[in-house]
GROMACS .gro file of C-alpha atoms in nm:
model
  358
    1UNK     CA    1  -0.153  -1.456   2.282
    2UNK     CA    2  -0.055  -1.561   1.922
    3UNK     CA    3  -0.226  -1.885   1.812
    4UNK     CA    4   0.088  -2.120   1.731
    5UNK     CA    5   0.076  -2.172   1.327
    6UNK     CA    6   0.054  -2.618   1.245
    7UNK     CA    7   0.284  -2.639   0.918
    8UNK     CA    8   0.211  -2.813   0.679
    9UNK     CA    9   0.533  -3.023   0.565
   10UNK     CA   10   0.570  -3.233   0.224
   11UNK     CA   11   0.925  -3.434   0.150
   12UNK     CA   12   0.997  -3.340  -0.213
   13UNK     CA   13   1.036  -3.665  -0.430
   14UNK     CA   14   1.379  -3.844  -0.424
   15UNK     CA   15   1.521  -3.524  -0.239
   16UNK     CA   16   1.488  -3.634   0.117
   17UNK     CA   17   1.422  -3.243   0.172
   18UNK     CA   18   1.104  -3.161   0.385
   19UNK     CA   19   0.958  -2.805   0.173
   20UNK     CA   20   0.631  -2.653   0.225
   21UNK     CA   21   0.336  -2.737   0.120
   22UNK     CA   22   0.170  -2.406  -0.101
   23UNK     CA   23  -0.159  -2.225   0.010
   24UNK     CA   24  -0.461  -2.227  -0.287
   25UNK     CA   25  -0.643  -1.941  -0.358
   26UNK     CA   26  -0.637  -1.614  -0.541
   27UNK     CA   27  -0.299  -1.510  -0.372
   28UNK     CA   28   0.079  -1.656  -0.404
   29UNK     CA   29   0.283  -1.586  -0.087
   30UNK     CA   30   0.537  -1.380  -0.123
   31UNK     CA   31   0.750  -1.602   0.084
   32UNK     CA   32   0.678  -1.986   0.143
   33UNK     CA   33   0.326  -2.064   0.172
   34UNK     CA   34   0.165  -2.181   0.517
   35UNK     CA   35  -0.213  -2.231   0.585
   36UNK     CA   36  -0.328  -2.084   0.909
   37UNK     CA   37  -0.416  -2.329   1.183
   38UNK     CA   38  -0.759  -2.509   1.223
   39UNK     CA   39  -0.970  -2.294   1.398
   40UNK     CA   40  -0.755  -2.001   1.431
   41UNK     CA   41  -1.048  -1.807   1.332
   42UNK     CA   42  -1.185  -1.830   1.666
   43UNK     CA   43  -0.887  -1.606   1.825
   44UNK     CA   44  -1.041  -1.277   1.912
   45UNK     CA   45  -0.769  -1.147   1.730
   46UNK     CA   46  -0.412  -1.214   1.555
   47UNK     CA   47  -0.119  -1.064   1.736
   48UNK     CA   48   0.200  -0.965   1.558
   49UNK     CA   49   0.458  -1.242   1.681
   50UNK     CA   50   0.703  -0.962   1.728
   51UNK     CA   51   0.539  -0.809   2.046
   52UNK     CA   52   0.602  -1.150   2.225
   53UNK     CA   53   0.867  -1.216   2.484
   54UNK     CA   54   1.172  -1.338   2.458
   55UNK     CA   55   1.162  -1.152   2.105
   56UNK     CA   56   1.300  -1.359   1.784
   57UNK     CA   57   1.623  -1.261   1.636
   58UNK     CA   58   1.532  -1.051   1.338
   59UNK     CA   59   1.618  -1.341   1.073
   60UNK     CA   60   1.448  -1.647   1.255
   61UNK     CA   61   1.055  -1.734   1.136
   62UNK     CA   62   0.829  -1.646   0.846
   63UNK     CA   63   0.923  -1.359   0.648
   64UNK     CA   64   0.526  -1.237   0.680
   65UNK     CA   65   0.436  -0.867   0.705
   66UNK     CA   66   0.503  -0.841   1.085
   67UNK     CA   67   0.510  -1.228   1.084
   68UNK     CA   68   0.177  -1.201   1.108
   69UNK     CA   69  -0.030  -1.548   0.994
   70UNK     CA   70   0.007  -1.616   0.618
   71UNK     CA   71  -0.331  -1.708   0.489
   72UNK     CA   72  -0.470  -1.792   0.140
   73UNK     CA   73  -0.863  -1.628   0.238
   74UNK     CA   74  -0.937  -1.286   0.380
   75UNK     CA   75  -1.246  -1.473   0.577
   76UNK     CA   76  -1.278  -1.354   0.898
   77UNK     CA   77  -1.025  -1.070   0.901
   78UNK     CA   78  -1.048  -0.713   0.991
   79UNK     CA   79  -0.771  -0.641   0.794
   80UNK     CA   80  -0.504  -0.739   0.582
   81UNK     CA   81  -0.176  -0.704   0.370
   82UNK     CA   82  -0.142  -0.769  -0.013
   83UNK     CA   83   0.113  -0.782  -0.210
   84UNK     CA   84   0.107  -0.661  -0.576
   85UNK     CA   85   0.435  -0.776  -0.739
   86UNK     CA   86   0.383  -0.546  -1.074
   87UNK     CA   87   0.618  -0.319  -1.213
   88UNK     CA   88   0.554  -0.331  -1.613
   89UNK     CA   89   0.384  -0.032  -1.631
   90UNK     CA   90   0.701   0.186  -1.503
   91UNK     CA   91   0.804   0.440  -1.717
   92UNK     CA   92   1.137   0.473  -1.571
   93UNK     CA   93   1.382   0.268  -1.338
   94UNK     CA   94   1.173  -0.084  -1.296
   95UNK     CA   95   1.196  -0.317  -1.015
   96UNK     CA   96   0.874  -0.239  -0.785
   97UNK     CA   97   0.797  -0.559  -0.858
   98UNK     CA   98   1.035  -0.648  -0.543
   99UNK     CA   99   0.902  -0.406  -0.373
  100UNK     CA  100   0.657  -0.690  -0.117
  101UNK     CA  101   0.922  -0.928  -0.024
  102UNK     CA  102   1.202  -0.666   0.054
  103UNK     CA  103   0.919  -0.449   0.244
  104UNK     CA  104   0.848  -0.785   0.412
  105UNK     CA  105   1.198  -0.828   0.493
  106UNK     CA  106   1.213  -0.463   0.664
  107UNK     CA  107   0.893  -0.542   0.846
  108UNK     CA  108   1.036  -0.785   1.105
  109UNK     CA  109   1.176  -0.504   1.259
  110UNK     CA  110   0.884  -0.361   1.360
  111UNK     CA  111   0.688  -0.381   1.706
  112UNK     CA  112   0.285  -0.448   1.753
  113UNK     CA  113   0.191  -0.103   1.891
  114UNK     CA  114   0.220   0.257   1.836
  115UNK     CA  115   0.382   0.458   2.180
  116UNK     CA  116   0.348   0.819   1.975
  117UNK     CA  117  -0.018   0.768   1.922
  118UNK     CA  118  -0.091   0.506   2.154
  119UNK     CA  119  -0.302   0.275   1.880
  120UNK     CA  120  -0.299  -0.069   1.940
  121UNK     CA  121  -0.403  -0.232   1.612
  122UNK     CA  122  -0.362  -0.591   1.693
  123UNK     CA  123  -0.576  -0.574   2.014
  124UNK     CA  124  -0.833  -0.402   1.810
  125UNK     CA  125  -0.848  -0.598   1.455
  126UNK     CA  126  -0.826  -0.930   1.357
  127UNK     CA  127  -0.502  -0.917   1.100
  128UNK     CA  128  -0.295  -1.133   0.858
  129UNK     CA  129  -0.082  -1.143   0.571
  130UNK     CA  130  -0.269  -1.252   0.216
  131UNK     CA  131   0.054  -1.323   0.032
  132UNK     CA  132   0.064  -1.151  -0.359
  133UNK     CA  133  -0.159  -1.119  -0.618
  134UNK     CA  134  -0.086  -1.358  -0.884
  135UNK     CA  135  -0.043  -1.088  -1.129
  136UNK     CA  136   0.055  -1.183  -1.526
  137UNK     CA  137   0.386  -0.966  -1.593
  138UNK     CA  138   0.375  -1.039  -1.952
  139UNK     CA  139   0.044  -0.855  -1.981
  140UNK     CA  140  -0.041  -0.515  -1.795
  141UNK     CA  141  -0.433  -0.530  -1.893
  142UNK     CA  142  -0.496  -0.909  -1.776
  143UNK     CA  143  -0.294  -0.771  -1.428
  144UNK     CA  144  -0.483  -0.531  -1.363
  145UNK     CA  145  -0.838  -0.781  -1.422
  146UNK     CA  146  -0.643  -1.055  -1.198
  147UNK     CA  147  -0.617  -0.748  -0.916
  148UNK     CA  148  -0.934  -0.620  -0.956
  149UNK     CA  149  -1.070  -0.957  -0.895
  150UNK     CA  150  -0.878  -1.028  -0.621
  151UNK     CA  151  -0.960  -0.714  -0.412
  152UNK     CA  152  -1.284  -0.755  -0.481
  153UNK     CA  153  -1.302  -1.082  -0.293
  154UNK     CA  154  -1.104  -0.912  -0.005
  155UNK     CA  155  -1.348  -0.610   0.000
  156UNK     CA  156  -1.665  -0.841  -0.008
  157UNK     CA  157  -1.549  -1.036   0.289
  158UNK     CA  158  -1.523  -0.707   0.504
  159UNK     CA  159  -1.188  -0.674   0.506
  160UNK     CA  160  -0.975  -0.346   0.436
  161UNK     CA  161  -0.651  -0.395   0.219
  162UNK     CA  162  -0.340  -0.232   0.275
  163UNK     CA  163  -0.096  -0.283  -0.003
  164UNK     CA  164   0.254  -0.362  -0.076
  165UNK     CA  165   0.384  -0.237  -0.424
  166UNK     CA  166   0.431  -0.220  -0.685
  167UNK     CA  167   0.413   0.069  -0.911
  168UNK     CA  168   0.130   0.300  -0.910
  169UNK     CA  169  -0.046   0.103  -1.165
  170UNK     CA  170  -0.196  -0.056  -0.933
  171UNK     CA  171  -0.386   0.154  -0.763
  172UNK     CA  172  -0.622   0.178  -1.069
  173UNK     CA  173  -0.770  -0.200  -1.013
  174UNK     CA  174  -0.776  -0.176  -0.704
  175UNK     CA  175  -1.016   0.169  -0.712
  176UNK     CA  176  -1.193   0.000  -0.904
  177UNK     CA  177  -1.295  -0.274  -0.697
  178UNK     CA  178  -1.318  -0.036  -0.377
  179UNK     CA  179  -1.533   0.185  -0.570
  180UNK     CA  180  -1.791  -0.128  -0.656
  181UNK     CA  181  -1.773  -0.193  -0.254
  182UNK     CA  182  -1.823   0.151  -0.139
  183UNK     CA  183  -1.896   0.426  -0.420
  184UNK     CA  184  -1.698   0.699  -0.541
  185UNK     CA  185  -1.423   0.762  -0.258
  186UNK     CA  186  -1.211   1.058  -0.110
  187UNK     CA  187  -0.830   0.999  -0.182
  188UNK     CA  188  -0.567   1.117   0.004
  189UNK     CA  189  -0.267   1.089  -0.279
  190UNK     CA  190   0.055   1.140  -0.175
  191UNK     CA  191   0.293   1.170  -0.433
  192UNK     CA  192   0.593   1.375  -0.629
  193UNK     CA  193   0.329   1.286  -0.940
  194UNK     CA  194  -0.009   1.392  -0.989
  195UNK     CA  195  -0.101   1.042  -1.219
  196UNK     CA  196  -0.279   1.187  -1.409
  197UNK     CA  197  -0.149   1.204  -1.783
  198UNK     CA  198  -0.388   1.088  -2.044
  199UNK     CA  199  -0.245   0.833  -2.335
  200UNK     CA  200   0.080   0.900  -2.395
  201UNK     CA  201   0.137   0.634  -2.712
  202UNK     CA  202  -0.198   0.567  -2.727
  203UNK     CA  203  -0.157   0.326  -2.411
  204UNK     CA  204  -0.475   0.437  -2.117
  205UNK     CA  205  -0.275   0.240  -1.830
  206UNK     CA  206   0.051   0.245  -1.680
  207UNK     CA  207   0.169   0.388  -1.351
  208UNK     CA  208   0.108   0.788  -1.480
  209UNK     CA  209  -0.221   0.751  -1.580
  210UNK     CA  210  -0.426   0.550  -1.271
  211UNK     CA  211  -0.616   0.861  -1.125
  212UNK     CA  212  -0.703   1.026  -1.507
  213UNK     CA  213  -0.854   0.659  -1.578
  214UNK     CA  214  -0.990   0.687  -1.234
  215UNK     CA  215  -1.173   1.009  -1.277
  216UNK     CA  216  -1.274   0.904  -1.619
  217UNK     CA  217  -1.481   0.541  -1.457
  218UNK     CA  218  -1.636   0.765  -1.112
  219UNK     CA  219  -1.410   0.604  -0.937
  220UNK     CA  220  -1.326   0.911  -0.719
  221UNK     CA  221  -1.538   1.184  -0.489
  222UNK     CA  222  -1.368   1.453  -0.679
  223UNK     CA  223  -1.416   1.713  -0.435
  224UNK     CA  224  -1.241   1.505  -0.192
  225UNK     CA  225  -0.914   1.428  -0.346
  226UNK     CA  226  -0.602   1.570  -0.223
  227UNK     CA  227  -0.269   1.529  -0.361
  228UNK     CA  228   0.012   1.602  -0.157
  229UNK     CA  229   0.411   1.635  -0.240
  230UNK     CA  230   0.396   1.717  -0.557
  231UNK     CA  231   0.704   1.828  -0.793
  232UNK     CA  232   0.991   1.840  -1.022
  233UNK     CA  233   1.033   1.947  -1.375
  234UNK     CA  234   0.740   1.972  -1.654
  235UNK     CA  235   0.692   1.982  -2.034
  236UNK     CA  236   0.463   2.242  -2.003
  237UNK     CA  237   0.430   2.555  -1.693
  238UNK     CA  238   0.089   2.444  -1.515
  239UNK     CA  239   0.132   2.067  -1.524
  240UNK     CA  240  -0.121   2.078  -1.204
  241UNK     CA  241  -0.416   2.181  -1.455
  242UNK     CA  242  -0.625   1.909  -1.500
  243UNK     CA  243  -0.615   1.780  -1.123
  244UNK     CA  244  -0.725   2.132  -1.032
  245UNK     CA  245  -1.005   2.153  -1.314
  246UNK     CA  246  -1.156   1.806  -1.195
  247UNK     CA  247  -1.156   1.983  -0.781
  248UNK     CA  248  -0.883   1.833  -0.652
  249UNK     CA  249  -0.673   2.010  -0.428
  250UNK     CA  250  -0.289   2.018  -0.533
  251UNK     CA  251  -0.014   2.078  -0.248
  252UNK     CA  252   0.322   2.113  -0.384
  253UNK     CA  253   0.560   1.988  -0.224
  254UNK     CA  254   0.755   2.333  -0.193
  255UNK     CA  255   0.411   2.477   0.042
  256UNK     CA  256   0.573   2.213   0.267
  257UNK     CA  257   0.912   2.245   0.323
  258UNK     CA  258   1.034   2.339   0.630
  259UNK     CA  259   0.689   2.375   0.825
  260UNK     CA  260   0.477   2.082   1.012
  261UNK     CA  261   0.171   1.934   0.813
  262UNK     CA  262  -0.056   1.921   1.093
  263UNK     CA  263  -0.227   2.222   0.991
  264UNK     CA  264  -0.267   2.122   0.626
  265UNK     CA  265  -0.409   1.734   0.736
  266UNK     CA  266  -0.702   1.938   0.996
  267UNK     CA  267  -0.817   2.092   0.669
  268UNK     CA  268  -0.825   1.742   0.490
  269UNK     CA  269  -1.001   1.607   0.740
  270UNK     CA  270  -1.283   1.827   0.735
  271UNK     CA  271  -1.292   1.781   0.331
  272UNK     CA  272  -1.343   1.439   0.366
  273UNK     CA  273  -1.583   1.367   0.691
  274UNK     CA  274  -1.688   1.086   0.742
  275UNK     CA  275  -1.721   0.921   0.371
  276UNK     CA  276  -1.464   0.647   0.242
  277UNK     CA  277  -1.136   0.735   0.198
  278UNK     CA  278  -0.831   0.584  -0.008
  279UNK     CA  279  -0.486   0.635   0.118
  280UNK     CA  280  -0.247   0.569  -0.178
  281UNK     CA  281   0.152   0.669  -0.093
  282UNK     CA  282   0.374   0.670  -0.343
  283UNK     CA  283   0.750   0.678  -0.189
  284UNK     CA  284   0.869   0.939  -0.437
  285UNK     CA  285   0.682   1.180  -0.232
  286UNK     CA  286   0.973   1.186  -0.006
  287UNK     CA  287   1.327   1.298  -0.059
  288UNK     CA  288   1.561   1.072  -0.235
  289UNK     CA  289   1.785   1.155   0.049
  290UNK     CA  290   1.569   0.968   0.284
  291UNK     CA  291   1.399   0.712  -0.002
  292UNK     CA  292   1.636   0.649  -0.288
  293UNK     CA  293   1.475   0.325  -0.423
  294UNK     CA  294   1.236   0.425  -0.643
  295UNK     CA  295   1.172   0.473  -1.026
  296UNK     CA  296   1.123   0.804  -1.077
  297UNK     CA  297   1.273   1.026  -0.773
  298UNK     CA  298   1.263   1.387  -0.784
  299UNK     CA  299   1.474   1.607  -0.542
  300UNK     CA  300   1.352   1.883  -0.281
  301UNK     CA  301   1.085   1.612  -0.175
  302UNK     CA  302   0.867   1.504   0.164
  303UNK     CA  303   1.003   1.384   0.520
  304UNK     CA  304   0.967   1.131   0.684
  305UNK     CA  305   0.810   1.328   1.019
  306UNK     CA  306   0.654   1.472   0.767
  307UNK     CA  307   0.474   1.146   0.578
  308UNK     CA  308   0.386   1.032   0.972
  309UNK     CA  309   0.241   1.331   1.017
  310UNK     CA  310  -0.003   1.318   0.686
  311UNK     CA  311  -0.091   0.905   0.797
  312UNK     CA  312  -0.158   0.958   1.140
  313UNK     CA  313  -0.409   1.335   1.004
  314UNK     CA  314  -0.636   1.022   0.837
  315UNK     CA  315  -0.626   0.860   1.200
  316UNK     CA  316  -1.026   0.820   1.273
  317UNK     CA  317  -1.178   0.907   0.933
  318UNK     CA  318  -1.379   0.615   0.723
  319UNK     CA  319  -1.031   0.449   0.600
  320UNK     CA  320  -1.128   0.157   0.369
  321UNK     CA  321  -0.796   0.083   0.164
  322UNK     CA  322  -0.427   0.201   0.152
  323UNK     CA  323  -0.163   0.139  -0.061
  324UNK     CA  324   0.222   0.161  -0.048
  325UNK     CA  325   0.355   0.197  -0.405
  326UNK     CA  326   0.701   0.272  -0.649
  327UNK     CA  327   0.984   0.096  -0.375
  328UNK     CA  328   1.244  -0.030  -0.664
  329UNK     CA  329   1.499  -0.258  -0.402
  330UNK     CA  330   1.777  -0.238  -0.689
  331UNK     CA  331   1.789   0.123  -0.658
  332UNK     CA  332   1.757   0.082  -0.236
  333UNK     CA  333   2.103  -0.072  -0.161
  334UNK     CA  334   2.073   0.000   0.242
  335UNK     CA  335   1.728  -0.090   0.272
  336UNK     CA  336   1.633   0.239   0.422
  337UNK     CA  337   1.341   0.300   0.160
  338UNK     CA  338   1.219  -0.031   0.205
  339UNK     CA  339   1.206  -0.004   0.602
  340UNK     CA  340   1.062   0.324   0.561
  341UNK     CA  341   0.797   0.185   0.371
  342UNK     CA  342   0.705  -0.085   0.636
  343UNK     CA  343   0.656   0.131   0.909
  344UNK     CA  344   0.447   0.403   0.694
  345UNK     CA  345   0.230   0.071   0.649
  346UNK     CA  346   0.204  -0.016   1.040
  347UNK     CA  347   0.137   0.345   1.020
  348UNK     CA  348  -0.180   0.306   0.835
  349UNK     CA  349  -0.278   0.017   1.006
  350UNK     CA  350  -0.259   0.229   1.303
  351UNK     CA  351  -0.491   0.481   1.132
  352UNK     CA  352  -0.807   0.212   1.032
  353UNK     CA  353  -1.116   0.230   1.150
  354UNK     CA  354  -1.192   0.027   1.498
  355UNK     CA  355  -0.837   0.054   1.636
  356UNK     CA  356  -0.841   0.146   1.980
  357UNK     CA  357  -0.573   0.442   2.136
  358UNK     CA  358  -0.511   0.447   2.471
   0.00000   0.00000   0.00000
């Protein structure tokens, strides 16, 4: 059972209003900050709050990941959720930088297990929520140090990230530190874009360039990146080229319309065995029907049976980061791409290593 959290109140000066107290550390809370309890650490593991009876109303509590235990150290988890508030390398429609708290927001929603593939990730991994990156938004070079820095301390304490965007900037840094934990890794990319333009105005980094820059550092088992969902128009006829000349394997999104994925994710498993593996989903892959809020949406797109499908394919391979990237909450007036998000997240927590299915 879920460890009560002890909150830490301060009265603000001369206001007679009680606020919280802020966590230290590398990471800012995306919502208020709390310390977890003394001695929490000893729980076997941390439950999501919303699997308890009676359940809370959806706007009562925390507004955690889940409302899962904020913490300010990734010491002693199994797991955890970031937030990377960073949207200035967006070449289009910005605002992924809200992308964490209105993911956050969606999240409450959710339960602690998984009926369709019976994984019960919270009685198998010891869980919280890290908060954000303190990212600099007035300079895209010293973010992406600041995130490399900070997943680097996550990865060195054992834990495996799974991450909130953000655009897919982001997912360069953080490579980078998963690659100094654990080598080269296999990516599963899914994606309307392959990333992987060069230096378009001279400029190496910004959301269309992370897997080019990746490729160009080792970052990446070549032979064991897939990139899945991709489309729309092109400056020139075989846009795909230089994924394909570097061995990855391209699926465009129109090989998947209208059939299951199933098939398709038994072949990626057997490309990428048992090494480490990076999940990084972009929510452009899917339709803007289904996932409006994002910066650069292209039409004829992914489901959402069939993203579930492609997450729960990775389900027992050597997962050791994910990332959920390009969710722009101006453009996402119902919420729906920001709810879709959160549960393709609980879906890759499902998928991690050491969660048991019954």
């Amino acid at each position: 059972m879920l460890r009560l959290l002890r909150f830490s109140w301060a009265h603000g000066l001369g206001s007679g209003v009680a606020t919280w107290r802020p966590s230290a550390g590398l990471f800012r809370p995306g919502c208020p900050g709390i310390r977890q309890a003394s001695g929490a650490s000893d729980t076997p593991h941390h439950q999501s709050p919303s699997s308890e009876s009676p359940v809370q109303p959806v706007g009562v509590g925390v507004c955690s990941m889940m409302r899962l235990p904020l913490q300010s150290s990734p010491e002693g988890l199994d797991a955890a959720f970031i937030g990377v508030p960073l949207d200035t390398g967006t070449s289009n429609r910005p605002g992924a930088r809200f992308g964490p708290c209105r993911i956050r927001e969606e999240s409450l929603m959710l339960g602690a297990v998984n009926p369709s593939t019976g994984a019960l990730p919270f009685q198998s991994l010891r869980v919280a929520d890290l908060g954000n990156v303190n990212v600099n938004l007035y300079n895209l070079q010293d973010s992406c140090r600041l995130i490399q820095e900070a997943y680097q301390n996550v990865l060195a304490a054992g834990c495996i990230p799974l991450t909130l965007g953000g655009d897919q900037t982001i997912t360069y840094p953080i490579l980078q530190a998963v690659a100094k934990e654990h080598g080269p890794v296999g990516l599963v990319h899914v994606g309307a874009h392959t990333n992987t333009t060069d230096k378009p105005r001279e400029e190496k980094v910004y959301h269309r360039t992370p897997f080019r820059r990746s490729v160009d550092e080792g970052l990446l088992d070549s032979k064991r990146v897939v990139q899945i969902g991709i489309r729309g128009s092109s400056r020139t006829l075989d846009p795909y080229r230089y994924s394909r000349s570097q061995g990855f394997r391209v699926v465009l999104a129109e090989d998947c319309w209208m059939k299951s994925l199933v098939p398709l994710m038994a072949e990626v498993r057997q490309q990428m065995g048992g090494k480490p593996l990076y999940i990084s989903f972009a929510i452009d892959a899917l339709d803007p029907a289904y996932a409006p809020g994002t910066g650069t949406p292209e039409i004829a797109g992914l489901t959402p049976s069939q993203a579930l499908e492609i997450i729960r394919g990775c389900q027992g391979l050597n997962v050791v980061g994910c990332d959920l990237v390009e969710v722009s909450p101006p453009y996402d007036l119902s919420g729906n791409t920001a709810l879709l998000a959160a549960n393709l997240l609980f879906e890759m927590l499902c998928a991690l290593p050491k969660v048991t299915t019954v």
